[in-house]
CSV table of C-alpha atoms in Angstrom, one decimal:
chain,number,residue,atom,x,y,z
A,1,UNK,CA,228.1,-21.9,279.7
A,2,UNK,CA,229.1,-22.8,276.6
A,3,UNK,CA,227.6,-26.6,276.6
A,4,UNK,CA,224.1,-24.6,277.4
A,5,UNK,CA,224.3,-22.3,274.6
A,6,UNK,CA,224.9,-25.3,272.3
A,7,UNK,CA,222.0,-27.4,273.9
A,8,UNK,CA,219.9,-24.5,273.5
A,9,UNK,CA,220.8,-24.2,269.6
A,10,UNK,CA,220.4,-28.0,269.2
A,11,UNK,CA,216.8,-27.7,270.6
A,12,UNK,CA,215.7,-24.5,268.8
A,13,UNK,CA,216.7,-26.6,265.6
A,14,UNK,CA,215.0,-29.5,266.3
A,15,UNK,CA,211.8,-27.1,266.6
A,16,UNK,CA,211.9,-25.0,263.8
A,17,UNK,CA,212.0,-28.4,261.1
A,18,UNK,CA,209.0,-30.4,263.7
A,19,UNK,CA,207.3,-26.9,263.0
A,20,UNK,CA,208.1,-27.3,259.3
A,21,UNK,CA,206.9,-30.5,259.3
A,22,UNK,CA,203.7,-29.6,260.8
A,23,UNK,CA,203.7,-27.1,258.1
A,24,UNK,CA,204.1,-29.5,255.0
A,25,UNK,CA,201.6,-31.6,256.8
A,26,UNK,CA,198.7,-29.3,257.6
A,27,UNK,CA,197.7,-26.1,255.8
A,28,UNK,CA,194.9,-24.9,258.7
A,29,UNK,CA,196.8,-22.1,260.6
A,30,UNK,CA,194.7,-23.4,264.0
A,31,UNK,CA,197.3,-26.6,264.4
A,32,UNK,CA,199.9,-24.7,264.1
A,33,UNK,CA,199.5,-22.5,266.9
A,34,UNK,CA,198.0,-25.5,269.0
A,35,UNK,CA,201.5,-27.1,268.1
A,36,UNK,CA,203.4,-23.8,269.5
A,37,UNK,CA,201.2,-23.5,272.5
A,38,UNK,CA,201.5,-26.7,273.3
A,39,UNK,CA,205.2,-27.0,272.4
A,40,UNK,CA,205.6,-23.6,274.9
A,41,UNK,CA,203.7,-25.3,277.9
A,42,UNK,CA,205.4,-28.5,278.0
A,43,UNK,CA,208.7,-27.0,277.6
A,44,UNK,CA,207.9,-24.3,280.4
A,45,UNK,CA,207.1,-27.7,282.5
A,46,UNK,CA,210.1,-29.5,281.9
A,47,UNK,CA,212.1,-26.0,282.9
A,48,UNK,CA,209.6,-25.6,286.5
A,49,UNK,CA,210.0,-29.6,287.0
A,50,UNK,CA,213.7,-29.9,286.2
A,51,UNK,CA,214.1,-26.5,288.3
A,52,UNK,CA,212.5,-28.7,291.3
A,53,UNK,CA,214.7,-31.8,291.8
A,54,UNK,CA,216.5,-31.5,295.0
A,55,UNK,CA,219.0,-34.5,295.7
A,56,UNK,CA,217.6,-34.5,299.3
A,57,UNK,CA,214.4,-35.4,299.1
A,58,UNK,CA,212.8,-38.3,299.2
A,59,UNK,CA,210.4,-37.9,296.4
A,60,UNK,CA,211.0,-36.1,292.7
A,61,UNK,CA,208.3,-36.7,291.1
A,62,UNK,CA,208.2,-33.8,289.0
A,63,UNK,CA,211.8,-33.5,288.5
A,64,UNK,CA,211.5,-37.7,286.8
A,65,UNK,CA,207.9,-36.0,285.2
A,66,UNK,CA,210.1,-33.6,283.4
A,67,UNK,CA,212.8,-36.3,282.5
A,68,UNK,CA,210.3,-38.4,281.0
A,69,UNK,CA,208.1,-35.2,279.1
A,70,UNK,CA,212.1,-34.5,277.7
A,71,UNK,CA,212.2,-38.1,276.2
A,72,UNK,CA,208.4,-38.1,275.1
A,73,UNK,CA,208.8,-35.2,272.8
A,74,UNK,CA,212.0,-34.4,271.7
A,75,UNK,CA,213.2,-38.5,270.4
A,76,UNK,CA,210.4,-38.2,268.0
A,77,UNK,CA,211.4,-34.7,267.1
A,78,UNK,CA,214.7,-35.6,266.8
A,79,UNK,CA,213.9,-38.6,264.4
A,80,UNK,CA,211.5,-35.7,262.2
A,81,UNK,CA,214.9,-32.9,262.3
A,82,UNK,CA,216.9,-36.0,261.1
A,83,UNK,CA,214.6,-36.8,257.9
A,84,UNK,CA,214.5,-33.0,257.0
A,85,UNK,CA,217.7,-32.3,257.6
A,86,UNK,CA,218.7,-35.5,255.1
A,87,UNK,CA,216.1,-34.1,252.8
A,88,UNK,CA,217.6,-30.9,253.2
A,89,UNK,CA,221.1,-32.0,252.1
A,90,UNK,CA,219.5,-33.9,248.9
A,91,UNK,CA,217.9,-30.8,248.0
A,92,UNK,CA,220.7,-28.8,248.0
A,93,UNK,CA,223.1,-31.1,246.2
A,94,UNK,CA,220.3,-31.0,243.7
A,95,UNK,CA,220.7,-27.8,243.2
A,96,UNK,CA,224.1,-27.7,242.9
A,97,UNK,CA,224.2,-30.7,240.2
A,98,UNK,CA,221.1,-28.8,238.1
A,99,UNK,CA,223.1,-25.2,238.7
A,100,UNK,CA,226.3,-26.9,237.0
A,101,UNK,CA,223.8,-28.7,234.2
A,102,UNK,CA,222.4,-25.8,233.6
A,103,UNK,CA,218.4,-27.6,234.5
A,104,UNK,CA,216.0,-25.3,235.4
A,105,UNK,CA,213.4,-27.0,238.5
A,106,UNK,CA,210.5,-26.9,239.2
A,107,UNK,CA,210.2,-24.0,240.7
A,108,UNK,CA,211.3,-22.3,237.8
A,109,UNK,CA,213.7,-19.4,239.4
A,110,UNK,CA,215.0,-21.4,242.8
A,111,UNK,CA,218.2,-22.7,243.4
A,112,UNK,CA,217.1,-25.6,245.5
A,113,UNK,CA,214.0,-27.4,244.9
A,114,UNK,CA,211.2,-27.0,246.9
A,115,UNK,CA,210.4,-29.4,250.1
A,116,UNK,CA,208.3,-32.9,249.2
A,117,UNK,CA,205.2,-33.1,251.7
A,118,UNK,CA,205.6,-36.9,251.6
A,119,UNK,CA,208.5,-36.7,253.4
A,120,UNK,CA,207.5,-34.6,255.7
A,121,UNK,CA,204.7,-37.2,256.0
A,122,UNK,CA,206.4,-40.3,256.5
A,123,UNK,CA,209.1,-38.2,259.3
A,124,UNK,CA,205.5,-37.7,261.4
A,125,UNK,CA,204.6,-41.3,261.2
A,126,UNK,CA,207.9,-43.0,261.9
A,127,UNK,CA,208.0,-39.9,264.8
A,128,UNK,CA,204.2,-41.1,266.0
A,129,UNK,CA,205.7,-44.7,267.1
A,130,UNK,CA,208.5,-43.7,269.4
A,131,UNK,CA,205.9,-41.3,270.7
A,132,UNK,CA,203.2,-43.9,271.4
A,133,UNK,CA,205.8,-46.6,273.0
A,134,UNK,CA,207.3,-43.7,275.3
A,135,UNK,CA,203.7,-42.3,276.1
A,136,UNK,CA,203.1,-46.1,277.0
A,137,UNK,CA,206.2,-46.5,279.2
A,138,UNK,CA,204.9,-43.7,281.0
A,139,UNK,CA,201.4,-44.5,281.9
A,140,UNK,CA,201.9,-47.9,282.0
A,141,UNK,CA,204.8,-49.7,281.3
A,142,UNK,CA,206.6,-48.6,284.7
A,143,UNK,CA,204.0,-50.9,286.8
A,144,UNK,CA,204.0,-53.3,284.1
A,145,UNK,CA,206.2,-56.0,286.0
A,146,UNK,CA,207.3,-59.5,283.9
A,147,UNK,CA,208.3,-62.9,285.8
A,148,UNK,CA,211.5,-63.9,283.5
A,149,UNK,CA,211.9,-67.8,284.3
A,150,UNK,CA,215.2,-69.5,283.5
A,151,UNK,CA,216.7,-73.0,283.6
A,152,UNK,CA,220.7,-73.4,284.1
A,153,UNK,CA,222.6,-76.2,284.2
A,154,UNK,CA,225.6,-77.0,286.3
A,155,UNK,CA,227.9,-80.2,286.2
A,156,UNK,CA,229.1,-79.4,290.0
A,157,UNK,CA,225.8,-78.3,291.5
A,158,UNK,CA,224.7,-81.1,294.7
A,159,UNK,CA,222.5,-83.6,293.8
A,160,UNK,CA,219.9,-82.5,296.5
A,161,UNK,CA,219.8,-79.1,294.7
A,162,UNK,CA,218.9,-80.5,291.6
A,163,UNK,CA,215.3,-78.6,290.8
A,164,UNK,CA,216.5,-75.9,293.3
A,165,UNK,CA,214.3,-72.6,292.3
A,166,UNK,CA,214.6,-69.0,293.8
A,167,UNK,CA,213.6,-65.8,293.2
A,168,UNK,CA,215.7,-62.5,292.4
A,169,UNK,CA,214.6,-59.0,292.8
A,170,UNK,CA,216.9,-55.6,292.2
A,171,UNK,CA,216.8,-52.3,292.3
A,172,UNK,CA,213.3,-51.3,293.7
A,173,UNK,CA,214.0,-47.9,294.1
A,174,UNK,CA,211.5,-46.8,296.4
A,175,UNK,CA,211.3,-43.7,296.3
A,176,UNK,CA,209.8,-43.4,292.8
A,177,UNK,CA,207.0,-45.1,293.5
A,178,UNK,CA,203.5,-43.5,293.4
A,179,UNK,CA,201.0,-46.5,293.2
A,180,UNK,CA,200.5,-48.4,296.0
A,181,UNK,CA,197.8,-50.6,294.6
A,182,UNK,CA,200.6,-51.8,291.5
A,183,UNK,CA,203.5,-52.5,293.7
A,184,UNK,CA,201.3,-54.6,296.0
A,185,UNK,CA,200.1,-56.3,293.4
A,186,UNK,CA,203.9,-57.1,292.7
A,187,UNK,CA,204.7,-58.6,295.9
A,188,UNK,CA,202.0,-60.3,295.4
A,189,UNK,CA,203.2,-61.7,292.0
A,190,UNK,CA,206.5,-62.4,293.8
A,191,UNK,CA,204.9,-64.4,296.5
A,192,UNK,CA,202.8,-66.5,294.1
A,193,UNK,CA,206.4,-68.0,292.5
A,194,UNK,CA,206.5,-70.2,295.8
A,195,UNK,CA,210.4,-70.8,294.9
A,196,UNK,CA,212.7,-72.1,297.5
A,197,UNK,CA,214.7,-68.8,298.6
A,198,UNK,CA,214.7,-65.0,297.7
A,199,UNK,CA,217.3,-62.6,296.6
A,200,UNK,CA,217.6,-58.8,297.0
A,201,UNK,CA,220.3,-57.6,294.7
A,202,UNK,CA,220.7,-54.0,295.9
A,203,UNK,CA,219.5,-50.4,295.1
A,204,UNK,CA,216.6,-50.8,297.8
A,205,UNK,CA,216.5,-46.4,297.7
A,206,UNK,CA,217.4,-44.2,295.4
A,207,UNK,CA,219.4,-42.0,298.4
A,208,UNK,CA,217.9,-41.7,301.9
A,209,UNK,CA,216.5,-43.7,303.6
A,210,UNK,CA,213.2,-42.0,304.4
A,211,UNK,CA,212.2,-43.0,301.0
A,212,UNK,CA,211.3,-46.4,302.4
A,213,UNK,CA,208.9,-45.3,304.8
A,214,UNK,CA,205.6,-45.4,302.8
A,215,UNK,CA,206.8,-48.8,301.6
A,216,UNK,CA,208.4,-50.7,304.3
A,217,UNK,CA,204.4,-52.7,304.7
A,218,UNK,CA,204.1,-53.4,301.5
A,219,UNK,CA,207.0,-55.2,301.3
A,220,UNK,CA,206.7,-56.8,304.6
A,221,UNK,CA,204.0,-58.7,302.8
A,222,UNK,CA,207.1,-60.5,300.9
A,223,UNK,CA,206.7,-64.4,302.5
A,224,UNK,CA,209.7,-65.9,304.4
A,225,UNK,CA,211.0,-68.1,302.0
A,226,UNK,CA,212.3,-71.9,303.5
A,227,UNK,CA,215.9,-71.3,302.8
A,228,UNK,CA,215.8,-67.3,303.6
A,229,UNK,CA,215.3,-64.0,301.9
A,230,UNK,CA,218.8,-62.1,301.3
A,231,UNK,CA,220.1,-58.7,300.2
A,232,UNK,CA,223.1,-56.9,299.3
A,233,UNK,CA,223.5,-53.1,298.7
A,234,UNK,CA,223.9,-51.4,295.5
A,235,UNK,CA,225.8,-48.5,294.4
A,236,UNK,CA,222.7,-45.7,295.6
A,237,UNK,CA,222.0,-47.5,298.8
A,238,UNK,CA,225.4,-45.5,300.5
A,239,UNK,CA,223.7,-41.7,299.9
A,240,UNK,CA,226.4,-41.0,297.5
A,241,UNK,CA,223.4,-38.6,295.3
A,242,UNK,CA,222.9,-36.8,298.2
A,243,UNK,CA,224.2,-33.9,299.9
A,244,UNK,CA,225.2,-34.1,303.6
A,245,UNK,CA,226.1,-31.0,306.0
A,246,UNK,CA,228.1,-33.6,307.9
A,247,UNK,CA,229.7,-36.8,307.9
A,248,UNK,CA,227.0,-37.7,311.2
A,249,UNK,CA,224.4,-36.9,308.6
A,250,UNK,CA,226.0,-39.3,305.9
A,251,UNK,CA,226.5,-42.0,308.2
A,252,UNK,CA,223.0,-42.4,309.7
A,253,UNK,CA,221.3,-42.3,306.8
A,254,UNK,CA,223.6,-45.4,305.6
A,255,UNK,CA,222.6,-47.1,308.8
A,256,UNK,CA,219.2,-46.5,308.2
A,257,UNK,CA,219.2,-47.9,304.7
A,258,UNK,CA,221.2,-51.1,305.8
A,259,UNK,CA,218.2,-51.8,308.8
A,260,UNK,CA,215.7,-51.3,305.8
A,261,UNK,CA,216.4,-55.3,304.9
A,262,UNK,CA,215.8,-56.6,308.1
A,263,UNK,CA,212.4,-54.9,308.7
A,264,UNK,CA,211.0,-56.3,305.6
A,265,UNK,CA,212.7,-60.0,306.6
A,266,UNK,CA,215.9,-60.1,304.4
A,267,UNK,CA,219.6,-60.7,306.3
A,268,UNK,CA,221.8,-57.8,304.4
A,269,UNK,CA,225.1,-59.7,303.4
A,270,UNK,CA,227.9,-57.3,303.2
A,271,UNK,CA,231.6,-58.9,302.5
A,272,UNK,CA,229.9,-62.1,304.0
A,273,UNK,CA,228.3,-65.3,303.2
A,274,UNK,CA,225.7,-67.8,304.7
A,275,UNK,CA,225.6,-71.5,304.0
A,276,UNK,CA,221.9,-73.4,303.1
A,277,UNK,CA,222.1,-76.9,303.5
A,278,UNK,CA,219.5,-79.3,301.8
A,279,UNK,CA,219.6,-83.3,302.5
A,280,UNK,CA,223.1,-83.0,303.7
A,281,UNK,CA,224.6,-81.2,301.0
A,282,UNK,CA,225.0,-77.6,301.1
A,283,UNK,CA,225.8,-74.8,298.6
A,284,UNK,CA,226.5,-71.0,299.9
A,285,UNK,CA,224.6,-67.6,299.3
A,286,UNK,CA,228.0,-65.0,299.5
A,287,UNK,CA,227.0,-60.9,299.3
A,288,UNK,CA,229.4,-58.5,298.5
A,289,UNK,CA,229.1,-54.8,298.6
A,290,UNK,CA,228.8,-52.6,295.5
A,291,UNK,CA,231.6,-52.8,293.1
A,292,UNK,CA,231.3,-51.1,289.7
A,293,UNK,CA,234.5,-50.4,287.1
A,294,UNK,CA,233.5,-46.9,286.4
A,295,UNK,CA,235.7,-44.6,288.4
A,296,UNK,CA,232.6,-43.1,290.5
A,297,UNK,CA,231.2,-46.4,291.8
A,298,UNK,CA,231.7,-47.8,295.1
A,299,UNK,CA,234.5,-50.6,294.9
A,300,UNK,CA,233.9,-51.9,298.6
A,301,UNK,CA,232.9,-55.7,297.3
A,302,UNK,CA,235.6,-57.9,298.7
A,303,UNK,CA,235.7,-61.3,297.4
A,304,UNK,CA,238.1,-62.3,299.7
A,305,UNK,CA,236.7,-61.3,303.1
A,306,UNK,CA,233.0,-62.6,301.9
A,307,UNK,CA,234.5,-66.4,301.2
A,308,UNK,CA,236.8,-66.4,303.9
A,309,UNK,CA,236.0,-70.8,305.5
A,310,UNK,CA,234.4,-71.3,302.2
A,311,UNK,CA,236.4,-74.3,299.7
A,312,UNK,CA,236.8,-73.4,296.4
A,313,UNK,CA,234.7,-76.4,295.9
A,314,UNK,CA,231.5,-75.3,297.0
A,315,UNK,CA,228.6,-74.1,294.6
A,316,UNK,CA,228.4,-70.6,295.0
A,317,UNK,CA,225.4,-68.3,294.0
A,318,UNK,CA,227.3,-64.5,294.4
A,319,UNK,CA,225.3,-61.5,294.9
A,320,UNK,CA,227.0,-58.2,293.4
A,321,UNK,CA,225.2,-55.1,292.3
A,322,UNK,CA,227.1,-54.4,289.3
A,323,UNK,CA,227.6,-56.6,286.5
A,324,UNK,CA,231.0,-54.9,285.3
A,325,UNK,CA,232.4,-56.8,288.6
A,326,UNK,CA,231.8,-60.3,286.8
A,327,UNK,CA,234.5,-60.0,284.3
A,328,UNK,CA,236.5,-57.8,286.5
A,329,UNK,CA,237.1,-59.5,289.5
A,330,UNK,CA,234.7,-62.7,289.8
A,331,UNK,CA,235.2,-64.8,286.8
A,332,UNK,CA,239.0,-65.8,287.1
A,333,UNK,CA,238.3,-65.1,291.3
A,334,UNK,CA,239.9,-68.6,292.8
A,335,UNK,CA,236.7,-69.6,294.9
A,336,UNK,CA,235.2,-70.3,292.0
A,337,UNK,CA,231.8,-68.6,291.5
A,338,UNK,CA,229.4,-70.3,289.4
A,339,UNK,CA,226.9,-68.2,289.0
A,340,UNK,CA,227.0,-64.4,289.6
A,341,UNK,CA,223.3,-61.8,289.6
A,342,UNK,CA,223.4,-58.4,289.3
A,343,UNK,CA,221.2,-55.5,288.3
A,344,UNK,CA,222.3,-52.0,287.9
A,345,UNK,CA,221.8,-51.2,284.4
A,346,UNK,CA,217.7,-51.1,284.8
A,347,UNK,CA,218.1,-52.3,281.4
A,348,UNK,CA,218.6,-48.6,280.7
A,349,UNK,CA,214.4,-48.8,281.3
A,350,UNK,CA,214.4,-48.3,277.3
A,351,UNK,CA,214.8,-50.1,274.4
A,352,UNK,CA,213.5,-53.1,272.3
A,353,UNK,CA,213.2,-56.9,273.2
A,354,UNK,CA,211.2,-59.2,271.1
A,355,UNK,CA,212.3,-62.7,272.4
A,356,UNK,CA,214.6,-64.7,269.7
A,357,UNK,CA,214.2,-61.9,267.5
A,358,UNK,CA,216.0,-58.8,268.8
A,359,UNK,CA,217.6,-57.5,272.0
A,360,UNK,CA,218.7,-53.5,272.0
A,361,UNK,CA,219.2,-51.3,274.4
A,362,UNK,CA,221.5,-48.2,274.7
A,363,UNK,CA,222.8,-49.5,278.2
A,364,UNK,CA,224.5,-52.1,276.1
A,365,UNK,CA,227.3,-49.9,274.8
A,366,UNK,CA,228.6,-48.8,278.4
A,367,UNK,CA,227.9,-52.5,279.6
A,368,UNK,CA,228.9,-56.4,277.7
A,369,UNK,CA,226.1,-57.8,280.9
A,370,UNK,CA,223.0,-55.8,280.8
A,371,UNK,CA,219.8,-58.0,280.6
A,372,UNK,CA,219.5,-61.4,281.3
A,373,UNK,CA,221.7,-64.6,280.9
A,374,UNK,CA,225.4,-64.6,280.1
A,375,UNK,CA,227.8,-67.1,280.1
A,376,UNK,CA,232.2,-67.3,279.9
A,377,UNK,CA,234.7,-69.9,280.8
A,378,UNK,CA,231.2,-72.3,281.9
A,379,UNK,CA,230.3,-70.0,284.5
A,380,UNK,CA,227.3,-67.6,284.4
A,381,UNK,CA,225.7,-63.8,285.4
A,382,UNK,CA,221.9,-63.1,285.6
A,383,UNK,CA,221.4,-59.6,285.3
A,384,UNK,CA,218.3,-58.6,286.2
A,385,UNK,CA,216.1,-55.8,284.6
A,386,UNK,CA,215.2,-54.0,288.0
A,387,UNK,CA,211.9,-54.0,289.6
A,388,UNK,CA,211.7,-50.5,289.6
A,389,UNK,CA,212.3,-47.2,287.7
A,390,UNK,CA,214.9,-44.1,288.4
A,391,UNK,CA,215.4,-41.3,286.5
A,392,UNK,CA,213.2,-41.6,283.7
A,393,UNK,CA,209.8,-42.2,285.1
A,394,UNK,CA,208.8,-44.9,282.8
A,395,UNK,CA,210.1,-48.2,281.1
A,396,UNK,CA,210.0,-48.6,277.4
A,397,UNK,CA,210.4,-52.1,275.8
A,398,UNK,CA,212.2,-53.2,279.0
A,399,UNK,CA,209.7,-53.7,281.6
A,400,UNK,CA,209.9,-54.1,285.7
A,401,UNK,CA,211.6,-57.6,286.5
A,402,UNK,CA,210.6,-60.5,288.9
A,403,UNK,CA,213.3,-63.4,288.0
A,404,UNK,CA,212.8,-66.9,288.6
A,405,UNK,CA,215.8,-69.1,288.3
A,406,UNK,CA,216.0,-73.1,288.9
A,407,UNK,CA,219.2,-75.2,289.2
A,408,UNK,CA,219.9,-77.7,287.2
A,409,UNK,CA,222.1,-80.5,287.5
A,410,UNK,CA,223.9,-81.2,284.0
A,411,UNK,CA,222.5,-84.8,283.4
């Protein structure tokens, strides 16, 4: 009760200085009451759509709606309280330095000087940009899916699969999706890659299984690649977010969610391997089942069990959902994995990447792997930035991922 009460507080302050701010920007008495009207139906609409999210269903729009409304307003309000507030605290140490020098202000009679309009000003414009990339992420930004090529380079990888290119998908997360015209145009945009194999790392639902019905055509439209299409499950494709009046319940929803690969043409891998062999030489595709280090994830990926007939020797691409297993488990893992890919972290579906410039996200103080290539001890983890959205309904400087990685053979 108490954690409400202070949440309550928190937001109540970050509305009275936004209202000051509008204040100090605009003297007509019509925007502000179009500021607390609107203010009053959007938060009545985060209350209703938050009030509607119900674990078992297989589509919250309006709960996500709300999530996203939450994040829309109240960053760039937070960013305005923070400017006032440090105003705030400069105005009243001035007051206290002139009090003890004996200055009189401006203001003639006041103890603390009065508020500076610019300020107030320039808290509004900073607060407009967060606003505008948000609003974007939204609207747009969700759907607004980048093909990340990269080249690596290994000294043990077959001379046949020098050139070798596949693609890597993760975490579609079905059951947010509300366009079908934009996903198809995904597949689409995965098909036209024409790489050499195709890889599903986990996270196909966001918890049951129904989810996929509206989509299990569209993604039957994914081509059979030459060397296979593959998947492995991630950490929401067990039903964990869900609740279950029995264990019967539980267990055929997983079952469900496992046959969701096959009808859209992948093989789900689970503790198990498959070898591809090209001109003679072969290198093996090995799926494991979610892992995570975080106490509440799954740890059912067995390393072990999933290499079991496979030398230490052999190139090894390893599908695991989370990327906290990589450093965990795989790196120092005597089979020798030389190149791990993940998703998971969505790339926390917010923060800023300008290529050779800057690379921020908040997901990258809960994990070291959260976007991208990484490399340790000459081995390497892709992590991709998920092809879909959960949660928040938008993306926001990290957009929807379709991965394209080739082989190289270290010259």
């Amino acid at each position: 009760m108490l954690q409400f009460i202070l949440l309550g507080l928190l937001f109540l302050v970050i509305e009275y200085y936004t209202f000051i701010a509008i204040c100090q920007f605009t003297k007509k008495r019509v925007f502000r009451i179009l500021h607390l009207v609107v203010s009053i139906v959007f938060v009545a609409y985060i209350i209703y759509g938050l009030s509607m999210f119900d674990r078992n269903s297989v589509s919250n729009q309006q709960p996500m709606m709300a999530a996203a409304l939450i994040l829309l307003l109240y960053l760039p309000k937070a960013l305005i309280t923070v400017f006032l507030i440090v105003e705030d605290l400069v105005r009243l140490f001035t007051g206290v330095l002139n009090y003890f020098r004996r200055v009189r202000t401006m203001d003639n009679d006041t103890f603390i000087p009065s508020r500076r309009r610019f300020v107030s000003n320039i808290a509004l414009g900073i607060a407009a940009l967060p606003f505008l990339s948000i609003l974007h992420g939204i609207t747009l930004g969700r759907y607004k899916f980048n093909v990340y090529k990269t080249v690596i380079e290994f000294d043990d990888l077959p001379d046949a699969f020098d050139g070798f290119r596949f693609t890597q998908l993760s975490d579609l997360h079905v059951g947010s999706f509300d366009d079908k015209e934009k996903v198809e145009y995904a597949v689409q945009l995965v098909n036209e890659q024409n790489t050499d194999l195709l890889l599903f790392t986990g996270d196909m639902v966001n918890s049951l299984a129904a989810e996929a019905n509206p989509w299990i055509e569209v993604f039957k439209k994914l081509k059979k690649h030459t060397y296979g299409n593959y998947s492995i499950l991630g950490n929401h494709d067990y039903g964990d977010y869900a609740h279950w009046d029995t264990e019967a319940d539980r267990i055929a929803n997983f079952e469900n969610i496992c046959n969701i690969s096959p009808q859209i043409g992948f093989k789900l891998l689970r503790n198990e391997h498959v070898v591809i062999e090209k001109e003679g030489q072969q290198i093996a595709i090995v799926g494991v089942e979610n892992w995570g280090v975080r106490g509440h994830f799954q740890k059912l990926g067995d390393l072990d069990k999933a290499t079991e007939g496979i030398d230490s020797k052999v190139f090894k691409i390893l599908m695991s959902h989370d990327p906290s297993h990589w450093e965990a488990k795989v790196l120092e893992h005597p089979k020798n994995f030389q190149l791990m890919l993940s998703g998971h972290t969505h790339g926390s579906q917010f923060g800023i990447e300008i290529s050779g410039f800057i690379k921020w996200s908040p997901i990258q103080y809960v994990y070291k792997q959260w976007a991208g290539l990484y490399e340790k001890m000459g081995k390497y983890i892709y992590v991709n930035r998920g092809f879909g959205y959960h949660a928040y309904r938008g993306r926001t400087g990290i957009w929807p991922e379709i991965t394209v990685i080739e082989l190289r053979k270290k010259k």
